[in-house]
Amino acid sequence: MSRKARCQHLLEKSVHAALSAIEIYNKPDFKYREESFSILMVNAWELLLKARILQRNKNKLESIYIIDPNKTRKDGTPYKKPKFKTSRSGNYLTIDVTNAMKELKLPERLKENLGLLIEIRDNAIHFMNDSKLFEKKFLEIGTSSLKSYVNMVNKWFDYDLSQYNFYLMPISFFHNHEMQSFSINKEDKQHQNLLKFIAAKEKSFPSDETQEHNISLILETKWVKSKSVDTLTSFKYDPDDPNAISYKEDSEEVFRKKYPWSWTNHLKPKLQARYNNFKMDQKFWKLKKTFESNKKYSDERHLDWNNPKGTKMKFYSTEILKEFDKHYDKK
């Protein structure tokens, strides 16, 4: 295998593992859903991290081998070149996902998310999973992990994943009144321990959609009975039925979720804190204007949503930071 192909080969295997995890999770009736996803998704992350280490080390396989500190010459002196651990078949052993994470010094929130996935994977063989609380928590953790996975694949390898559907389908619709009927105290001991562990991590790293990574993402599905057509999205099962149930999503809420940042309160201070060489010079204003022309990164709306003749203001997607990252040095 050519040097160039090594990290690329691992990257492609990683994507295949991630797609397998998604395909299994999204099956309508699969009895080992969460456990299988965690096993395959941790494997996808491990392969991705190893691909990144190879990429940074000019595709030298030695960069992912495990050094054997016990191998010395007959006289007891160490070899000048490191010797590596081997498996029972004689092949070199490679570092695991935990050591790969340490090698790459991942962002804290991403490390915590992967830590939760690894914990679920390590517990997988012991679970008799019939817990709605666990299913909901896992969906939030898995969705966050996939979001970060796509982010890092694009960031590290500029690899196009748009041809795939990287999302997890909710296995059921959770409503507040339904979830309130469940109690962690009714779970078996093993589920209690894991749910408490997850809750403690979420308390330390609460879900924040403005962050590049999260350990979990809060998901909500709302169904309302509505005759309103003054919404961004509305789908009726029977358009001829005036009492049909429709899916409704408030336009202002949709805008706020897509563009949560203002210039003064959010984007400007984040840029100033993020880069070593940031200056609001001619270069910056030109970049800002270019990004603002793309609705992926910015859009404007009236400050008074109900007054179409009122003052307008620009708001920004958190994705805009990725574009500025290409032009400035991060601290």
Tab-separated table of C-alpha atoms in Angstrom:
chain	number	residue	atom	x	y	z
A	1	MET	CA	0.000	0.000	0.000
A	2	SER	CA	1.400	3.414	-0.935
A	3	ARG	CA	2.202	5.960	1.747
A	4	LYS	CA	-0.456	8.287	0.448
A	5	ALA	CA	-3.069	5.536	0.593
A	6	ARG	CA	-2.541	4.587	4.248
A	7	CYS	CA	-4.429	7.375	6.003
A	8	GLN	CA	-6.946	7.509	3.161
A	9	HIS	CA	-7.603	3.797	3.507
A	10	LEU	CA	-8.249	4.117	7.248
A	11	LEU	CA	-10.481	7.145	6.641
A	12	GLU	CA	-12.640	5.198	4.186
A	13	LYS	CA	-12.881	2.241	6.572
A	14	SER	CA	-13.913	4.678	9.289
A	15	VAL	CA	-16.708	6.111	7.145
A	16	HIS	CA	-17.906	2.581	6.348
A	17	ALA	CA	-18.058	1.776	10.065
A	18	ALA	CA	-20.007	4.966	10.787
A	19	LEU	CA	-22.485	4.239	7.985
A	20	SER	CA	-22.948	0.692	9.302
A	21	ALA	CA	-23.663	2.090	12.769
A	22	ILE	CA	-26.298	4.465	11.369
A	23	GLU	CA	-27.896	1.789	9.190
A	24	ILE	CA	-28.274	-0.595	12.113
A	25	TYR	CA	-29.602	2.085	14.479
A	26	ASN	CA	-32.183	3.276	11.955
A	27	LYS	CA	-33.657	-0.172	11.333
A	28	PRO	CA	-37.327	-0.156	12.440
A	29	ASP	CA	-37.002	-3.291	14.561
A	30	PHE	CA	-33.538	-4.101	15.860
A	31	LYS	CA	-33.066	-5.562	19.338
A	32	TYR	CA	-29.437	-4.596	19.887
A	33	ARG	CA	-29.712	-1.049	18.552
A	34	GLU	CA	-27.830	1.166	21.009
A	35	GLU	CA	-25.177	-1.412	21.830
A	36	SER	CA	-24.387	-2.124	18.165
A	37	PHE	CA	-24.248	1.577	17.326
A	38	SER	CA	-21.836	2.303	20.173
A	39	ILE	CA	-19.511	-0.560	19.174
A	40	LEU	CA	-19.409	0.442	15.504
A	41	MET	CA	-19.262	4.195	16.143
A	42	VAL	CA	-16.365	3.878	18.581
A	43	ASN	CA	-14.618	1.792	15.917
A	44	ALA	CA	-15.338	4.529	13.344
A	45	TRP	CA	-13.824	7.152	15.648
A	46	GLU	CA	-10.761	4.998	16.391
A	47	LEU	CA	-10.065	4.523	12.685
A	48	LEU	CA	-10.589	8.244	12.028
A	49	LEU	CA	-8.202	9.245	14.823
A	50	LYS	CA	-5.557	6.807	13.580
A	51	ALA	CA	-5.979	8.150	10.047
A	52	ARG	CA	-5.371	11.657	11.409
A	53	ILE	CA	-2.230	10.528	13.284
A	54	LEU	CA	-0.904	8.903	10.103
A	55	GLN	CA	-1.709	12.048	8.139
A	56	ARG	CA	0.284	14.164	10.594
A	57	ASN	CA	3.224	11.726	10.545
A	58	LYS	CA	3.666	11.390	6.790
A	59	ASN	CA	1.821	8.074	6.744
A	60	LYS	CA	4.406	6.296	8.900
A	61	LEU	CA	2.728	3.243	10.394
A	62	GLU	CA	5.141	3.344	13.333
A	63	SER	CA	3.211	6.399	14.569
A	64	ILE	CA	0.254	4.188	15.531
A	65	TYR	CA	2.166	1.115	16.760
A	66	ILE	CA	2.447	0.350	20.486
A	67	ILE	CA	6.039	0.559	21.756
A	68	ASP	CA	7.097	-2.400	23.878
A	69	PRO	CA	9.178	-1.012	26.768
A	70	ASN	CA	10.195	-4.533	27.852
A	71	LYS	CA	12.080	-5.450	24.683
A	72	THR	CA	15.840	-5.086	25.170
A	73	ARG	CA	19.032	-6.667	23.918
A	74	LYS	CA	20.375	-9.818	25.554
A	75	ASP	CA	22.716	-7.673	27.611
A	76	GLY	CA	19.738	-5.699	28.957
A	77	THR	CA	20.391	-2.454	27.050
A	78	PRO	CA	17.495	-0.925	25.062
A	79	TYR	CA	17.459	-0.869	21.290
A	80	LYS	CA	18.269	2.450	19.626
A	81	LYS	CA	15.131	2.096	17.537
A	82	PRO	CA	11.937	1.280	19.458
A	83	LYS	CA	10.540	-2.238	19.320
A	84	PHE	CA	6.807	-2.690	19.039
A	85	LYS	CA	4.328	-5.022	20.674
A	86	THR	CA	2.909	-7.810	18.549
A	87	SER	CA	-0.275	-9.852	18.605
A	88	ARG	CA	-0.454	-13.633	18.939
A	89	SER	CA	-0.159	-13.888	15.154
A	90	GLY	CA	2.939	-11.706	15.113
A	91	ASN	CA	1.345	-8.563	13.695
A	92	TYR	CA	2.112	-5.200	15.252
A	93	LEU	CA	-0.471	-3.928	17.725
A	94	THR	CA	-1.830	-0.423	17.179
A	95	ILE	CA	-2.937	2.112	19.796
A	96	ASP	CA	-6.525	2.049	21.013
A	97	VAL	CA	-9.076	4.842	20.763
A	98	THR	CA	-8.257	6.268	24.206
A	99	ASN	CA	-4.551	6.676	23.452
A	100	ALA	CA	-5.352	8.055	20.001
A	101	MET	CA	-7.524	10.710	21.685
A	102	LYS	CA	-4.608	11.656	23.967
A	103	GLU	CA	-2.213	11.807	21.035
A	104	LEU	CA	-4.396	14.297	19.153
A	105	LYS	CA	-5.383	16.426	22.173
A	106	LEU	CA	-9.047	16.650	21.166
A	107	PRO	CA	-11.376	19.434	22.379
A	108	GLU	CA	-12.732	18.754	25.869
A	109	ARG	CA	-16.389	18.376	24.859
A	110	LEU	CA	-15.504	15.975	22.063
A	111	LYS	CA	-13.397	13.874	24.446
A	112	GLU	CA	-16.286	13.708	26.910
A	113	ASN	CA	-18.736	12.635	24.199
A	114	LEU	CA	-16.395	9.868	23.034
A	115	GLY	CA	-15.874	8.880	26.654
A	116	LEU	CA	-19.612	8.313	27.035
A	117	LEU	CA	-19.754	6.237	23.849
A	118	ILE	CA	-16.803	4.150	25.030
A	119	GLU	CA	-18.442	3.622	28.428
A	120	ILE	CA	-21.656	2.446	26.739
A	121	ARG	CA	-19.650	0.167	24.439
A	122	ASP	CA	-17.704	-1.307	27.348
A	123	ASN	CA	-20.973	-2.036	29.161
A	124	ALA	CA	-22.759	-3.291	26.049
A	125	ILE	CA	-22.374	-7.032	26.626
A	126	HIS	CA	-24.009	-6.724	30.058
A	127	PHE	CA	-27.103	-4.772	29.051
A	128	MET	CA	-30.649	-6.017	28.813
A	129	ASN	CA	-31.757	-2.746	27.298
A	130	ASP	CA	-35.431	-2.059	27.893
A	131	SER	CA	-35.050	1.437	29.327
A	132	LYS	CA	-36.821	4.379	27.672
A	133	LEU	CA	-34.648	6.807	29.636
A	134	PHE	CA	-31.503	5.137	28.343
A	135	GLU	CA	-32.835	5.070	24.769
A	136	LYS	CA	-33.545	8.811	24.875
A	137	LYS	CA	-30.165	9.669	26.399
A	138	PHE	CA	-28.386	7.464	23.888
A	139	LEU	CA	-30.141	9.159	20.965
A	140	GLU	CA	-28.912	12.540	22.218
A	141	ILE	CA	-25.350	11.276	22.731
A	142	GLY	CA	-25.267	9.466	19.378
A	143	THR	CA	-26.604	12.470	17.468
A	144	SER	CA	-23.971	14.708	19.039
A	145	SER	CA	-21.224	12.211	18.205
A	146	LEU	CA	-22.305	12.020	14.561
A	147	LYS	CA	-22.364	15.809	14.302
A	148	SER	CA	-18.801	15.981	15.637
A	149	TYR	CA	-17.710	13.095	13.398
A	150	VAL	CA	-18.856	14.869	10.236
A	151	ASN	CA	-17.229	18.054	11.487
A	152	MET	CA	-13.818	16.449	12.079
A	153	VAL	CA	-13.841	14.439	8.832
A	154	ASN	CA	-14.382	17.685	6.935
A	155	LYS	CA	-11.881	19.617	9.037
A	156	TRP	CA	-9.054	17.091	8.870
A	157	PHE	CA	-9.511	15.544	5.434
A	158	ASP	CA	-11.881	17.819	3.502
A	159	TYR	CA	-13.824	14.616	2.739
A	160	ASP	CA	-17.286	15.066	1.244
A	161	LEU	CA	-19.955	13.233	3.247
A	162	SER	CA	-22.895	15.031	1.626
A	163	GLN	CA	-23.742	11.924	-0.399
A	164	TYR	CA	-24.716	10.134	2.824
A	165	ASN	CA	-27.504	10.715	5.337
A	166	PHE	CA	-25.675	11.195	8.617
A	167	TYR	CA	-28.586	11.288	11.032
A	168	LEU	CA	-30.327	9.048	13.537
A	169	MET	CA	-34.071	8.604	13.335
A	170	PRO	CA	-35.900	8.862	16.680
A	171	ILE	CA	-37.143	5.390	17.542
A	172	SER	CA	-40.233	6.943	19.072
A	173	PHE	CA	-41.643	10.360	19.848
A	174	PHE	CA	-40.843	11.416	23.388
A	175	HIS	CA	-43.144	13.923	25.037
A	176	ASN	CA	-42.570	15.632	28.357
A	177	HIS	CA	-45.640	14.111	29.984
A	178	GLU	CA	-44.508	10.642	28.889
A	179	MET	CA	-40.954	11.044	30.178
A	180	GLN	CA	-42.185	12.355	33.513
A	181	SER	CA	-43.772	8.970	34.173
A	182	PHE	CA	-40.341	7.329	34.136
A	183	SER	CA	-38.033	7.445	37.134
A	184	ILE	CA	-34.358	6.594	37.358
A	185	ASN	CA	-35.174	4.819	40.637
A	186	LYS	CA	-37.242	2.297	38.687
A	187	GLU	CA	-34.264	1.312	36.536
A	188	ASP	CA	-32.112	-1.697	37.297
A	189	LYS	CA	-28.834	-1.003	39.105
A	190	GLN	CA	-26.665	-1.055	36.000
A	191	HIS	CA	-28.885	1.386	34.124
A	192	GLN	CA	-29.010	3.626	37.185
A	193	ASN	CA	-25.238	3.773	37.358
A	194	LEU	CA	-24.854	4.598	33.679
A	195	LEU	CA	-27.662	7.204	33.669
A	196	LYS	CA	-26.177	8.906	36.737
A	197	PHE	CA	-22.771	8.914	35.045
A	198	ILE	CA	-24.254	10.524	31.929
A	199	ALA	CA	-26.191	13.068	34.010
A	200	ALA	CA	-23.030	14.107	35.852
A	201	LYS	CA	-21.193	14.681	32.566
A	202	GLU	CA	-24.105	16.685	31.142
A	203	LYS	CA	-24.129	18.858	34.250
A	204	SER	CA	-20.456	19.683	33.706
A	205	PHE	CA	-20.891	20.185	29.957
A	206	PRO	CA	-24.491	21.304	29.293
A	207	SER	CA	-25.838	21.160	25.757
A	208	ASP	CA	-24.939	24.359	23.894
A	209	GLU	CA	-25.744	24.631	20.191
A	210	THR	CA	-23.196	27.446	19.783
A	211	GLN	CA	-20.344	25.049	20.647
A	212	GLU	CA	-18.452	23.147	17.965
A	213	HIS	CA	-18.876	19.931	19.961
A	214	ASN	CA	-21.287	18.682	22.630
A	215	ILE	CA	-21.434	15.562	24.737
A	216	SER	CA	-25.169	15.336	23.991
A	217	LEU	CA	-27.758	17.340	22.087
A	218	ILE	CA	-31.249	17.898	23.470
A	219	LEU	CA	-33.792	16.665	20.923
A	220	GLU	CA	-37.446	17.605	20.885
A	221	THR	CA	-40.279	16.523	18.619
A	222	LYS	CA	-43.443	18.570	18.802
A	223	TRP	CA	-46.777	17.727	17.208
A	224	VAL	CA	-49.560	20.268	17.458
A	225	LYS	CA	-53.046	20.570	16.091
A	226	SER	CA	-53.051	23.664	13.938
A	227	LYS	CA	-54.946	25.293	11.097
A	228	SER	CA	-52.274	27.968	10.762
A	229	VAL	CA	-50.484	28.431	7.450
A	230	ASP	CA	-48.299	31.208	8.865
A	231	THR	CA	-45.385	28.866	9.531
A	232	LEU	CA	-42.164	27.940	7.835
A	233	THR	CA	-43.029	24.259	7.521
A	234	SER	CA	-46.416	22.612	7.660
A	235	PHE	CA	-47.403	19.137	6.492
A	236	LYS	CA	-50.917	17.737	6.682
A	237	TYR	CA	-51.741	14.098	6.224
A	238	ASP	CA	-54.965	15.002	4.415
A	239	PRO	CA	-54.949	18.477	2.831
A	240	ASP	CA	-58.703	18.277	2.290
A	241	ASP	CA	-59.402	17.749	5.971
A	242	PRO	CA	-59.644	21.121	7.808
A	243	ASN	CA	-59.105	19.352	11.151
A	244	ALA	CA	-56.062	17.378	10.054
A	245	ILE	CA	-53.054	17.112	12.341
A	246	SER	CA	-50.165	19.137	10.958
A	247	TYR	CA	-46.488	19.359	11.768
A	248	LYS	CA	-45.740	22.930	12.708
A	249	GLU	CA	-42.450	24.650	13.314
A	250	ASP	CA	-42.409	28.312	14.290
A	251	SER	CA	-40.559	30.481	11.750
A	252	GLU	CA	-38.906	32.723	14.331
A	253	GLU	CA	-37.710	29.741	16.333
A	254	VAL	CA	-36.273	28.129	13.195
A	255	PHE	CA	-34.380	31.323	12.355
A	256	ARG	CA	-33.050	31.659	15.905
A	257	LYS	CA	-31.768	28.081	15.924
A	258	LYS	CA	-30.021	28.481	12.575
A	259	TYR	CA	-28.578	31.943	13.296
A	260	PRO	CA	-28.155	32.235	17.097
A	261	TRP	CA	-25.393	34.873	17.088
A	262	SER	CA	-25.518	38.654	16.756
A	263	TRP	CA	-22.404	40.588	15.724
A	264	THR	CA	-21.877	42.668	18.874
A	265	ASN	CA	-22.797	40.159	21.576
A	266	HIS	CA	-21.536	36.932	20.053
A	267	LEU	CA	-19.526	36.792	16.821
A	268	LYS	CA	-17.176	39.735	17.438
A	269	PRO	CA	-16.028	38.688	20.947
A	270	LYS	CA	-15.678	35.064	19.837
A	271	LEU	CA	-13.424	36.062	16.930
A	272	GLN	CA	-11.299	38.250	19.185
A	273	ALA	CA	-10.891	35.464	21.716
A	274	ARG	CA	-10.327	32.702	19.150
A	275	TYR	CA	-7.371	33.947	17.071
A	276	ASN	CA	-3.837	35.170	17.675
A	277	ASN	CA	-3.650	37.375	14.592
A	278	PHE	CA	-7.193	38.729	14.402
A	279	LYS	CA	-7.551	42.353	13.303
A	280	MET	CA	-10.629	44.213	12.072
A	281	ASP	CA	-8.784	45.516	9.035
A	282	GLN	CA	-9.680	45.683	5.362
A	283	LYS	CA	-8.998	41.970	4.950
A	284	PHE	CA	-11.448	41.124	7.730
A	285	TRP	CA	-14.292	43.328	6.489
A	286	LYS	CA	-13.928	41.853	3.001
A	287	LEU	CA	-14.109	38.300	4.402
A	288	LYS	CA	-17.064	39.169	6.605
A	289	LYS	CA	-18.983	40.625	3.663
A	290	THR	CA	-18.267	37.520	1.578
A	291	PHE	CA	-19.480	35.141	4.297
A	292	GLU	CA	-22.566	37.259	4.961
A	293	SER	CA	-23.633	36.803	1.331
A	294	ASN	CA	-23.975	33.053	1.951
A	295	LYS	CA	-27.172	32.086	3.807
A	296	LYS	CA	-25.365	29.088	5.218
A	297	TYR	CA	-23.505	31.509	7.483
A	298	SER	CA	-25.672	34.613	7.836
A	299	ASP	CA	-29.082	36.111	7.259
A	300	GLU	CA	-31.010	39.145	8.421
A	301	ARG	CA	-34.413	39.616	9.951
A	302	HIS	CA	-36.528	42.355	11.449
A	303	LEU	CA	-35.832	43.055	15.100
A	304	ASP	CA	-39.581	43.183	15.562
A	305	TRP	CA	-40.711	39.979	13.882
A	306	ASN	CA	-44.251	41.297	13.488
A	307	ASN	CA	-43.228	44.597	11.900
A	308	PRO	CA	-42.101	43.983	8.284
A	309	LYS	CA	-41.212	47.678	7.873
A	310	GLY	CA	-39.033	47.852	10.974
A	311	THR	CA	-35.263	47.775	11.462
A	312	LYS	CA	-33.350	44.774	10.167
A	313	MET	CA	-30.298	43.166	11.732
A	314	LYS	CA	-27.836	40.485	10.621
A	315	PHE	CA	-27.476	37.246	12.565
A	316	TYR	CA	-24.937	34.474	12.171
A	317	SER	CA	-24.690	30.696	12.148
A	318	THR	CA	-22.066	29.063	14.345
A	319	GLU	CA	-20.737	27.493	11.136
A	320	ILE	CA	-19.211	30.838	10.131
A	321	LEU	CA	-16.296	30.199	12.506
A	322	LYS	CA	-15.109	27.379	10.254
A	323	GLU	CA	-14.666	29.877	7.429
A	324	PHE	CA	-12.741	32.349	9.570
A	325	ASP	CA	-10.573	29.435	10.776
A	326	LYS	CA	-9.206	29.169	7.233
A	327	HIS	CA	-7.824	32.717	7.392
A	328	TYR	CA	-6.664	33.218	10.995
A	329	ASP	CA	-4.477	31.307	13.470
A	330	LYS	CA	-6.332	29.819	16.404
A	331	LYS	CA	-4.952	30.350	19.896
